[in-house]
Each structure stands twice: as C-alpha cells, then as structure tokens.
C-alpha cells in the first residue's frame, strides 16, 4: 500500500479509548522522544511497509498529542510452512500532560509488546504507573462493577484458578473467606476500567478524535492529581489479596510451578508458557539460598537431563524479576533461563508464610483478625515419639495392618491408638462403632469413624491425616502445610451439603478388604469380614438425622509458636483465616470442623 492510501489526519478516527499509561522518567522529556522510543519497540523486524504521522487538530487544553498510521506485513499463524502474509493497518497515538503519558496501540500483539517493554524498563523515557495511583484515581470509593481475579493459592479442586465477578456494586458481594486468596488483575468501576498489572485504563468506544483525545486528557489530569495525593494502598477491597511492597517478611518457599496459560492475558504469552511447560519440569530442592530466593532442579523432558539453578528474586516497578545462576549451562537449558528471566509471569512461587508470586507480583492474601480454635494434642505420649512427617506405614500399597504393631510410628497408628481417645471419639465396638481406613486414590478421607448407638443420633467423623512438613521442634507456622488437606476437607463438607457423603463412602467400601475395625486398638488386631458387613449395614440405615464432623490431623503447627510475643505473625493470621473459611462452610451445613495439631 502506498502512502497516498493512508490517512493523513486524525480528525475523523474513532478508536476505542483504551490506554497504556506511564509516568515520565524525567520531567523534561519531550513527546517526540516518547513516540520515537515506542515506535522503535513495536517496529517489525522488516520495518513498516509504510508509516505516516497524522495531522492533529489543535486543542485549547494542556494536552500534547501525536498520532501515526502504520502498515505492517505479518506472517499469519495458520499457514504452517507456507509463506502467507496479512497486511495490517495500525493506529498509534501518544498523549502527554505534565508527568503522565497515555499510549494507544490498536493491535493487541503490539500493545502486549509495549506493555512488556514498559515493565522491563526498555522504554527509557517512561515508567509504569504505580498501582496505588490507579486505585486512588479510579477504584477507591467507586462502585465496583466487574472484577477479573487471579488465584494466588495452590491449585486445588475446590477453588478455581481465576474467576470474573460482575454486578452493579460488588463491595458487599466479595466473600471474606472464599475470595481472600484472589487478587484483582483488572477492575471496572462505574468510572473506568483499570488493568492493574498492565498499567492500563479504558473507557469504551468514542465517536470521534475530539472525544477520544478528551478522554486521554481527562485520564492524564486525573493521574497527575492522584499522584500528588501520595496514595499508598494497593488493596482493591479489604476482602481480596493485595500486592506486597518488598520481600522483608517472606519465608521458606514450598512450591514452584508454571502459570496456567488459560489465566494469562495475551495469546503470545500463553503460548510461551505452554512451550516452557512442555519442555521443562521444575521442583524446589531442600536448599534455600536466601529467605526470598529458591533453588530449583530443572529437568529437560526430552532428554531427562537435570540441572540445579539458584533463582534470585528482585522487584522493579512492583514487578517481581528472576535471575538464574549459574550462567554456564548446557544449551538445552538456555530457553528455560531466557523464559523465566524475560517475564516472571510464566511461573508461580508459593511460600509457607502465605506470600506467593503470581502474575509477577508478590501477593499476600487478605486475613481475618480472629483466631480459629486449633486443638493441640499429644504426639509423643508416654515418651513414644510418633513421626509427625510420616502419614502412614511405609510401603506401596501401605501395609495397614502395621498400625496395630508396636514398632509403627506413623500418624495412621496415632489416630487408631491415641487419637480417637484424645479427640474424644468413641472406641470401635462390635455392632456400634467402626473405624474404616479409606487410604487410596479417589479416597473420601484417610479414616471414617462411624458411631451408631442403639438409640440416639448417629455420628460420622471424616478424618484427614497429613504429615508435617518437617519434624523440627523449631518449625514455624505454615499456612501452606494446611492448604491441600483443608481443600480435601472442604470437598467433603460440600458432599455433606449435597447429601452424598454416605453414598460416596459406600461406593468405595465395596472394593475394600481388611480396612474396617470394630475393636479398640491392640497389638495384632486385624480387620474382619463381619466388621465390614456390619459397617455397610450401619451406613445403609443412616438417613438425614445424623451428626457430621470433619477432622484434620496435621501436626505441623506447634502450640509454642502461636502468638509467643502477643502479636500474631503473618503466617499465623493466614492459617487462622484459611481454617476459619472451612469452619464457616461447616457451619452452613450444620457440621463440626476440627483441626488437630501438636501441643509441644
């Protein structure tokens, strides 16, 4: 296309008012420097087919503006090895008022390129706008109409990885417990839409250039005014997670994984994550160089070759950065280093203390300042030390009969021998009370305890057992140690709500052998067929008139570590909030929710 077919004036264009916003890195920056820097970032490898700077109608306000019509030839995605190109027309505009700049890029791929370059400080005249300024300008005190939320919790079946909430005013619709591990990536208020993680603001379609430039002017004057108020909060709502300003309170990391490409904005970035995920597997080693940093063992899936890297975390413009070492690596790991160092959004990193790195942001869930009543019981009775890290007797499958031997030190044995009495649950008795171990894939729970008296209300206790992350008597409180087991408990609470829990137990009982006991613990006790038959009959007779409780046995938290100085730690608040959320669900289905930990 020749320049004679190009637009020469911006007067008749009517773009959708969606802007990337930035702050000047220096006060004397000219608009020509900005447009040249951005044009250099988005310029195709083979250059533009044609480009034209447009004539702009003068305005009476302080707005400085420029606009361009750009033409690019781009290889289409669907052509495979064939050489097929589209000719694409792009519109690019720059607006400047005092210390703030608004950029408009019509093409989504080019817009993503600008965003990434801005976050990586690759556009020298510009810095991304601080989230606190955007929140102060367009979210605080406004009606929240739409929230795009990303999960900062571990991947569990009872919570989505991301979700969108819409309504007339969502302030009262946010669930203090259910939504506290979601962070807002974007928000639409009754005034404007704000992309917090991509330094963007949008208003909607405009009829002409005059309305479009007026929207840009209003945006930039609002940002300048908001900045002068020195805003500090990065919280969109008290019930949602927020971004943390630094790593000062971060502790031990326990999980590293690739981000879910379905939750990432941008087709190119999602494709990059899929490629990295298919090429490399990652796991944390037991070594942690510094409190915030991690050591990662990376395996190339094609060859099975592994190498260990130290991954140092930094922060720039509220965005987390990764730096991998050593630098001398075999060629098969170069793409892994390039991928994680170029954009931290490709990975998720979760810490014991409750912090997580998600969407290249150091996140902290919202907390409730109220204690959950953890029950601290004895895991070293009469000098016999149970191994708080060992859930079940070692073996594949676990030899369940071993829990009735003197030598076993697993938590399964603790439940059968010590735990029932300490938890004030009835001892197994023929025809009246049964303990059933359901340890297997697709289990309902580790143990199911059923008490069915001759008269009165039956009681079903669903018991989940989880080993502590370590057995040190100086181990710290860890919300992460309770995350998965609490999710399993919540799944059962939802089954109770749906009235399907007894049927779920019966369906797995059919294939069970040597898993039901109707006698109290003694050396050499074995399961028998009549116990299973009686247990099955008892389950069949249970109707709606039944009391339920869901019990978590997880001895990671030590009683001595709770509130030792009078002020709860972040980890303690996070753990209480996690468990209070499950308790609230239990109360909604008239069930009891209990958590058992270590009294030392």
JSON list of C-alpha atoms in Angstrom, two decimals, residues 250-256 284-285 288 291-294 349-352:
[
{"chain": "A", "resi": 250, "resn": "UNK", "atom": "CA", "xyz": [8.87, -13.72, 53.07]},
{"chain": "A", "resi": 251, "resn": "UNK", "atom": "CA", "xyz": [9.89, -17.14, 54.42]},
{"chain": "A", "resi": 252, "resn": "UNK", "atom": "CA", "xyz": [10.52, -20.61, 53.03]},
{"chain": "A", "resi": 253, "resn": "UNK", "atom": "CA", "xyz": [9.14, -21.49, 49.58]},
{"chain": "A", "resi": 254, "resn": "UNK", "atom": "CA", "xyz": [7.36, -24.82, 49.23]},
{"chain": "A", "resi": 255, "resn": "UNK", "atom": "CA", "xyz": [6.09, -24.96, 45.63]},
{"chain": "A", "resi": 256, "resn": "UNK", "atom": "CA", "xyz": [7.16, -23.76, 42.21]},
{"chain": "A", "resi": 284, "resn": "UNK", "atom": "CA", "xyz": [12.34, -27.00, 44.56]},
{"chain": "A", "resi": 285, "resn": "UNK", "atom": "CA", "xyz": [15.33, -28.52, 46.31]},
{"chain": "A", "resi": 288, "resn": "UNK", "atom": "CA", "xyz": [17.07, -22.07, 50.05]},
{"chain": "A", "resi": 291, "resn": "UNK", "atom": "CA", "xyz": [14.78, -16.13, 52.60]},
{"chain": "A", "resi": 292, "resn": "UNK", "atom": "CA", "xyz": [13.23, -14.88, 49.35]},
{"chain": "A", "resi": 293, "resn": "UNK", "atom": "CA", "xyz": [15.34, -16.88, 46.89]},
{"chain": "A", "resi": 294, "resn": "UNK", "atom": "CA", "xyz": [14.98, -20.53, 45.88]},
{"chain": "A", "resi": 349, "resn": "UNK", "atom": "CA", "xyz": [6.03, -19.49, 43.55]},
{"chain": "A", "resi": 350, "resn": "UNK", "atom": "CA", "xyz": [4.32, -20.20, 46.88]},
{"chain": "A", "resi": 351, "resn": "UNK", "atom": "CA", "xyz": [5.77, -19.60, 50.35]},
{"chain": "A", "resi": 352, "resn": "UNK", "atom": "CA", "xyz": [4.98, -21.19, 53.71]}
]
